[in-house]
Amino acid sequence: MKKRRIGTSDLYASEIGLGCMSLGTDEKQAIRLIHEALERGINYLDTADLYDRGLNEQFVGKALKGKRDQVILATKVGNRWEEGKEGWFWDPSKSYIKTAVKESLRRLQTDYIDLYQLHGGTIEDPIDETIAAFEELKKEGVIRYYGISSIRPNVIREYVKRSNIVSVMMQYSLLDRRPEELFPLLKEHRISVIIRGPVAKGLLTERPLEAASDSIKQHGYLSYTYEELQTLLPNLKKQTALHRSFTATALQFCLYDPAVAVVVPGASSSEQLAENAAAASASGLTKEEYEWLREQTKTAIYTEHR
């Protein structure tokens, strides 16, 4: 599988990664899927301390016994929960980050994290304090690089200006093209985009639209009504079917812009994993295909948190 460099780091990630959040809570199944991903050439694993209250990190750690040097391991911090209480709260403080990383290392059974990401962020955060925490962890050798996972342009701009982030993780797909407004800024500063949500809750796969969730049927997806999706998706599938699967088209669309380093779809079955991995070897989009797909879908900007 082809690899791309993440920002100015020495991390070279497979173009398709594995979003571990969707692995579920069956340990054997989760570990098996992670091993399958490695066998298919995927070397980028993305998890978070929040996923299943740390259980996801534990599964990843167990799966990587004897294989740690084969992967780029990314996890996240900032959403804090307390044992015995429901829900979690946002805590980007230096003291919490430096405490939380120790717990992530323990669950992941490793002594370093390749890419440590702030799992959100607001403009009211103590941003310099947060950055200081990451910088200290780098000096200590606990993390190799850091980035943020955020869709807030104002927050992203502050980290671009004030920190040494190598990546920004954002939700991006054919149906959610909002991050494109930030691509020029990130390319200028040699900061990579890591993509989550590239198949838009399964809408951009071979799965029939009728199998979509009740929420999508009632409320649509982002700026698309369900009726619009009923017209748009069959047309996209029909026009791209000769060249590759619809899933591959969706993932290759995300990979088209050089700002993107890695696309991270989730997988809860071997079939989904195989389909995602196969997209990496599918033919890339021509300029004409890419432009046609852009013409068919809506452009939008972030109207909040600018």
GROMACS .gro file of C-alpha atoms in nm:
model
  306
    1MET     CA    1   0.000   0.000   0.000
    2LYS     CA    2   0.129   0.346  -0.088
    3LYS     CA    3   0.241   0.566   0.198
    4ARG     CA    4   0.228   0.940   0.253
    5ARG     CA    5   0.427   1.156   0.490
    6ILE     CA    6   0.237   1.318   0.775
    7GLY     CA    7   0.333   1.683   0.774
    8THR     CA    8   0.702   1.744   0.835
    9SER     CA    9   0.732   1.433   1.054
   10ASP     CA   10   0.914   1.112   0.972
   11LEU     CA   11   0.585   0.921   0.994
   12TYR     CA   12   0.487   0.759   0.664
   13ALA     CA   13   0.129   0.636   0.684
   14SER     CA   14  -0.055   0.397   0.456
   15GLU     CA   15  -0.301   0.595   0.245
   16ILE     CA   16  -0.583   0.400   0.407
   17GLY     CA   17  -0.576   0.366   0.784
   18LEU     CA   18  -0.800   0.192   1.033
   19GLY     CA   19  -1.036   0.390   1.252
   20CYS     CA   20  -1.054   0.169   1.560
   21MET     CA   21  -1.365   0.327   1.715
   22SER     CA   22  -1.594   0.096   1.515
   23LEU     CA   23  -1.419  -0.227   1.620
   24GLY     CA   24  -1.679  -0.292   1.889
   25THR     CA   25  -1.646  -0.449   2.232
   26ASP     CA   26  -1.573  -0.809   2.135
   27GLU     CA   27  -1.204  -0.842   2.212
   28LYS     CA   28  -1.129  -1.139   1.987
   29GLN     CA   29  -1.307  -0.982   1.692
   30ALA     CA   30  -1.134  -0.647   1.743
   31ILE     CA   31  -0.788  -0.803   1.765
   32ARG     CA   32  -0.856  -1.018   1.458
   33LEU     CA   33  -0.958  -0.712   1.254
   34ILE     CA   34  -0.647  -0.521   1.359
   35HIS     CA   35  -0.427  -0.814   1.255
   36GLU     CA   36  -0.612  -0.836   0.923
   37ALA     CA   37  -0.553  -0.466   0.867
   38LEU     CA   38  -0.179  -0.508   0.919
   39GLU     CA   39  -0.174  -0.803   0.679
   40ARG     CA   40  -0.343  -0.587   0.415
   41GLY     CA   41  -0.072  -0.324   0.439
   42ILE     CA   42  -0.249  -0.079   0.671
   43ASN     CA   43   0.001   0.068   0.915
   44TYR     CA   44  -0.196   0.361   1.061
   45LEU     CA   45  -0.422   0.286   1.358
   46ASP     CA   46  -0.636   0.560   1.512
   47THR     CA   47  -0.793   0.525   1.854
   48ALA     CA   48  -0.876   0.751   2.151
   49ASP     CA   49  -0.884   0.723   2.528
   50LEU     CA   50  -1.255   0.806   2.512
   51TYR     CA   51  -1.361   0.512   2.294
   52ASP     CA   52  -1.548   0.267   2.515
   53ARG     CA   53  -1.384   0.434   2.814
   54GLY     CA   54  -1.038   0.306   2.734
   55LEU     CA   55  -1.139  -0.042   2.624
   56ASN     CA   56  -1.057   0.037   2.262
   57GLU     CA   57  -0.702   0.136   2.353
   58GLN     CA   58  -0.670  -0.188   2.551
   59PHE     CA   59  -0.772  -0.394   2.249
   60VAL     CA   60  -0.525  -0.209   2.028
   61GLY     CA   61  -0.250  -0.264   2.283
   62LYS     CA   62  -0.317  -0.638   2.300
   63ALA     CA   63  -0.331  -0.665   1.921
   64LEU     CA   64   0.006  -0.496   1.883
   65LYS     CA   65   0.204  -0.727   2.110
   66GLY     CA   66   0.515  -0.812   1.910
   67LYS     CA   67   0.398  -0.587   1.626
   68ARG     CA   68   0.444  -0.239   1.770
   69ASP     CA   69   0.721  -0.147   1.527
   70GLN     CA   70   0.491  -0.219   1.232
   71VAL     CA   71   0.246   0.063   1.300
   72ILE     CA   72   0.194   0.433   1.337
   73LEU     CA   73  -0.013   0.450   1.652
   74ALA     CA   74  -0.236   0.754   1.698
   75THR     CA   75  -0.459   0.825   1.995
   76LYS     CA   76  -0.634   1.128   2.144
   77VAL     CA   77  -0.681   1.316   2.468
   78GLY     CA   78  -0.898   1.590   2.618
   79ASN     CA   79  -1.232   1.426   2.693
   80ARG     CA   80  -1.222   1.330   3.058
   81TRP     CA   81  -1.445   1.090   3.239
   82GLU     CA   82  -1.461   0.988   3.601
   83GLU     CA   83  -1.523   0.634   3.714
   84GLY     CA   84  -1.874   0.582   3.841
   85LYS     CA   85  -2.014   0.887   3.663
   86GLU     CA   86  -2.201   0.914   3.335
   87GLY     CA   87  -2.062   1.116   3.048
   88TRP     CA   88  -1.742   1.314   3.028
   89PHE     CA   89  -1.622   1.673   3.026
   90TRP     CA   90  -1.366   1.871   2.832
   91ASP     CA   91  -1.027   1.916   2.997
   92PRO     CA   92  -0.737   2.042   2.781
   93SER     CA   93  -0.526   2.139   3.083
   94LYS     CA   94  -0.157   2.058   3.095
   95SER     CA   95  -0.192   1.861   3.417
   96TYR     CA   96  -0.468   1.641   3.276
   97ILE     CA   97  -0.292   1.575   2.945
   98LYS     CA   98   0.027   1.470   3.123
   99THR     CA   99  -0.171   1.240   3.351
  100ALA     CA  100  -0.394   1.097   3.077
  101VAL     CA  101  -0.102   1.006   2.851
  102LYS     CA  102   0.030   0.769   3.119
  103GLU     CA  103  -0.301   0.585   3.124
  104SER     CA  104  -0.309   0.563   2.745
  105LEU     CA  105   0.045   0.423   2.742
  106ARG     CA  106  -0.056   0.163   3.000
  107ARG     CA  107  -0.364   0.054   2.805
  108LEU     CA  108  -0.175   0.053   2.476
  109GLN     CA  109   0.113  -0.143   2.633
  110THR     CA  110   0.373   0.083   2.476
  111ASP     CA  111   0.623   0.340   2.597
  112TYR     CA  112   0.557   0.592   2.322
  113ILE     CA  113   0.277   0.724   2.101
  114ASP     CA  114   0.355   0.818   1.742
  115LEU     CA  115   0.084   1.082   1.704
  116TYR     CA  116  -0.096   1.227   2.007
  117GLN     CA  117  -0.398   1.437   1.914
  118LEU     CA  118  -0.606   1.687   2.104
  119HIS     CA  119  -0.958   1.543   2.077
  120GLY     CA  120  -1.147   1.865   2.008
  121GLY     CA  121  -1.084   2.217   2.132
  122THR     CA  122  -1.245   2.557   2.172
  123ILE     CA  123  -1.112   2.909   2.132
  124GLU     CA  124  -1.163   2.960   2.507
  125ASP     CA  125  -0.914   2.685   2.593
  126PRO     CA  126  -0.577   2.766   2.754
  127ILE     CA  127  -0.415   2.693   2.418
  128ASP     CA  128  -0.058   2.784   2.513
  129GLU     CA  129  -0.083   2.558   2.818
  130THR     CA  130  -0.213   2.272   2.603
  131ILE     CA  131   0.069   2.321   2.352
  132ALA     CA  132   0.323   2.327   2.636
  133ALA     CA  133   0.198   1.988   2.754
  134PHE     CA  134   0.248   1.834   2.411
  135GLU     CA  135   0.590   1.992   2.369
  136GLU     CA  136   0.704   1.860   2.706
  137LEU     CA  137   0.581   1.511   2.619
  138LYS     CA  138   0.782   1.529   2.297
  139LYS     CA  139   1.098   1.626   2.485
  140GLU     CA  140   1.038   1.340   2.728
  141GLY     CA  141   1.011   1.095   2.438
  142VAL     CA  142   0.661   0.990   2.540
  143ILE     CA  143   0.511   1.109   2.212
  144ARG     CA  144   0.684   1.156   1.878
  145TYR     CA  145   0.451   1.416   1.727
  146TYR     CA  146   0.121   1.583   1.801
  147GLY     CA  147  -0.180   1.714   1.616
  148ILE     CA  148  -0.542   1.809   1.673
  149SER     CA  149  -0.874   1.654   1.582
  150SER     CA  150  -1.101   1.950   1.518
  151ILE     CA  151  -1.354   2.093   1.274
  152ARG     CA  152  -1.337   2.446   1.413
  153PRO     CA  153  -1.155   2.682   1.176
  154ASN     CA  154  -1.079   2.937   1.448
  155VAL     CA  155  -0.919   2.671   1.669
  156ILE     CA  156  -0.726   2.519   1.381
  157ARG     CA  157  -0.587   2.859   1.282
  158GLU     CA  158  -0.462   2.919   1.636
  159TYR     CA  159  -0.277   2.588   1.646
  160VAL     CA  160  -0.130   2.650   1.301
  161LYS     CA  161  -0.003   2.987   1.425
  162ARG     CA  162   0.116   2.889   1.770
  163SER     CA  163   0.219   2.523   1.772
  164ASN     CA  164   0.419   2.254   1.595
  165ILE     CA  165   0.125   2.032   1.499
  166VAL     CA  166   0.194   1.798   1.207
  167SER     CA  167  -0.170   1.708   1.138
  168VAL     CA  168  -0.534   1.806   1.168
  169MET     CA  169  -0.798   1.534   1.169
  170MET     CA  170  -1.126   1.644   1.014
  171GLN     CA  171  -1.448   1.488   0.892
  172TYR     CA  172  -1.441   1.506   0.512
  173SER     CA  173  -1.619   1.328   0.229
  174LEU     CA  174  -1.801   1.384  -0.097
  175LEU     CA  175  -2.101   1.485   0.114
  176ASP     CA  176  -1.907   1.706   0.357
  177ARG     CA  177  -1.658   1.921   0.174
  178ARG     CA  178  -1.630   2.196   0.435
  179PRO     CA  179  -1.265   2.121   0.526
  180GLU     CA  180  -1.157   2.227   0.176
  181GLU     CA  181  -1.161   2.589   0.293
  182LEU     CA  182  -0.870   2.504   0.524
  183PHE     CA  183  -0.662   2.296   0.281
  184PRO     CA  184  -0.464   2.594   0.141
  185LEU     CA  185  -0.364   2.714   0.488
  186LEU     CA  186  -0.255   2.367   0.598
  187LYS     CA  187  -0.061   2.302   0.278
  188GLU     CA  188   0.116   2.637   0.316
  189HIS     CA  189   0.236   2.532   0.662
  190ARG     CA  190   0.310   2.171   0.560
  191ILE     CA  191   0.050   2.033   0.799
  192SER     CA  192  -0.130   1.719   0.684
  193VAL     CA  193  -0.500   1.648   0.689
  194ILE     CA  194  -0.613   1.316   0.834
  195ILE     CA  195  -0.961   1.225   0.719
  196ARG     CA  196  -1.235   1.067   0.929
  197GLY     CA  197  -1.589   0.992   0.814
  198PRO     CA  198  -1.491   0.945   0.447
  199VAL     CA  199  -1.790   0.724   0.363
  200ALA     CA  200  -2.045   0.945   0.541
  201LYS     CA  201  -2.202   0.688   0.774
  202GLY     CA  202  -2.202   0.427   0.497
  203LEU     CA  203  -2.386   0.644   0.243
  204LEU     CA  204  -2.082   0.640   0.014
  205THR     CA  205  -2.049   0.260  -0.002
  206GLU     CA  206  -2.216  -0.019  -0.197
  207ARG     CA  207  -2.476  -0.048   0.076
  208PRO     CA  208  -2.821   0.053  -0.054
  209LEU     CA  209  -2.959   0.383   0.069
  210GLU     CA  210  -3.262   0.199   0.207
  211ALA     CA  211  -3.030   0.052   0.472
  212ALA     CA  212  -2.947   0.398   0.610
  213SER     CA  213  -3.037   0.481   0.968
  214ASP     CA  214  -3.380   0.610   1.064
  215SER     CA  215  -3.218   0.941   1.154
  216ILE     CA  216  -3.087   0.989   0.801
  217LYS     CA  217  -3.422   0.889   0.654
  218GLN     CA  218  -3.597   1.146   0.870
  219HIS     CA  219  -3.343   1.428   0.875
  220GLY     CA  220  -3.107   1.360   0.585
  221TYR     CA  221  -2.729   1.399   0.613
  222LEU     CA  222  -2.583   1.742   0.691
  223SER     CA  223  -2.713   1.976   0.418
  224TYR     CA  224  -2.873   1.696   0.213
  225THR     CA  225  -3.234   1.589   0.256
  226TYR     CA  226  -3.312   1.220   0.224
  227GLU     CA  227  -3.494   1.296  -0.102
  228GLU     CA  228  -3.184   1.466  -0.242
  229LEU     CA  229  -2.975   1.164  -0.149
  230GLN     CA  230  -3.222   0.938  -0.330
  231THR     CA  231  -3.146   1.129  -0.650
  232LEU     CA  232  -2.778   1.207  -0.601
  233LEU     CA  233  -2.631   0.876  -0.482
  234PRO     CA  234  -2.766   0.649  -0.761
  235ASN     CA  235  -2.635   0.899  -1.017
  236LEU     CA  236  -2.289   0.904  -0.859
  237LYS     CA  237  -2.279   0.525  -0.839
  238LYS     CA  238  -2.387   0.485  -1.200
  239GLN     CA  239  -2.130   0.729  -1.336
  240THR     CA  240  -1.835   0.584  -1.144
  241ALA     CA  241  -1.918   0.210  -1.151
  242LEU     CA  242  -1.706   0.136  -1.461
  243HIS     CA  243  -1.381   0.236  -1.293
  244ARG     CA  244  -1.401   0.122  -0.932
  245SER     CA  245  -1.636   0.043  -0.644
  246PHE     CA  246  -1.833   0.332  -0.496
  247THR     CA  247  -1.641   0.294  -0.170
  248ALA     CA  248  -1.314   0.320  -0.362
  249THR     CA  249  -1.441   0.629  -0.543
  250ALA     CA  250  -1.531   0.792  -0.211
  251LEU     CA  251  -1.191   0.715  -0.056
  252GLN     CA  252  -0.997   0.812  -0.369
  253PHE     CA  253  -1.184   1.142  -0.375
  254CYS     CA  254  -1.051   1.214  -0.026
  255LEU     CA  255  -0.698   1.119  -0.133
  256TYR     CA  256  -0.699   1.340  -0.442
  257ASP     CA  257  -0.579   1.657  -0.269
  258PRO     CA  258  -0.211   1.642  -0.164
  259ALA     CA  259  -0.303   1.809   0.165
  260VAL     CA  260  -0.438   1.469   0.275
  261ALA     CA  261  -0.195   1.219   0.426
  262VAL     CA  262  -0.424   0.936   0.531
  263VAL     CA  263  -0.793   0.849   0.510
  264VAL     CA  264  -0.923   0.663   0.815
  265PRO     CA  265  -1.248   0.473   0.759
  266GLY     CA  266  -1.377   0.245   1.031
  267ALA     CA  267  -1.447  -0.125   0.990
  268SER     CA  268  -1.656  -0.358   1.201
  269SER     CA  269  -1.623  -0.664   0.975
  270SER     CA  270  -1.366  -0.836   0.753
  271GLU     CA  271  -1.576  -0.746   0.450
  272GLN     CA  272  -1.567  -0.373   0.529
  273LEU     CA  273  -1.195  -0.389   0.600
  274ALA     CA  274  -1.126  -0.566   0.270
  275GLU     CA  275  -1.335  -0.311   0.081
  276ASN     CA  276  -1.152  -0.020   0.244
  277ALA     CA  277  -0.808  -0.168   0.184
  278ALA     CA  278  -0.891  -0.248  -0.179
  279ALA     CA  279  -0.965   0.120  -0.236
  280ALA     CA  280  -0.595   0.195  -0.197
  281SER     CA  281  -0.507  -0.009  -0.507
  282ALA     CA  282  -0.803   0.116  -0.712
  283SER     CA  283  -0.735   0.357  -0.995
  284GLY     CA  284  -0.703   0.715  -0.877
  285LEU     CA  285  -0.946   0.977  -0.993
  286THR     CA  286  -0.868   1.164  -1.311
  287LYS     CA  287  -0.890   1.540  -1.295
  288GLU     CA  288  -1.211   1.520  -1.499
  289GLU     CA  289  -1.369   1.269  -1.259
  290TYR     CA  290  -1.267   1.472  -0.957
  291GLU     CA  291  -1.410   1.793  -1.099
  292TRP     CA  292  -1.731   1.617  -1.205
  293LEU     CA  293  -1.780   1.479  -0.854
  294ARG     CA  294  -1.724   1.824  -0.707
  295GLU     CA  295  -1.982   1.971  -0.943
  296GLN     CA  296  -2.241   1.715  -0.838
  297THR     CA  297  -2.202   1.776  -0.466
  298LYS     CA  298  -2.256   2.080  -0.249
  299THR     CA  299  -1.990   2.312  -0.127
  300ALA     CA  300  -2.034   2.463   0.216
  301ILE     CA  301  -1.840   2.654   0.478
  302TYR     CA  302  -1.836   2.621   0.852
  303THR     CA  303  -2.099   2.866   0.970
  304GLU     CA  304  -2.011   2.825   1.338
  305HIS     CA  305  -1.687   2.852   1.535
  306ARG     CA  306  -1.509   3.041   1.261
   0.00000   0.00000   0.00000
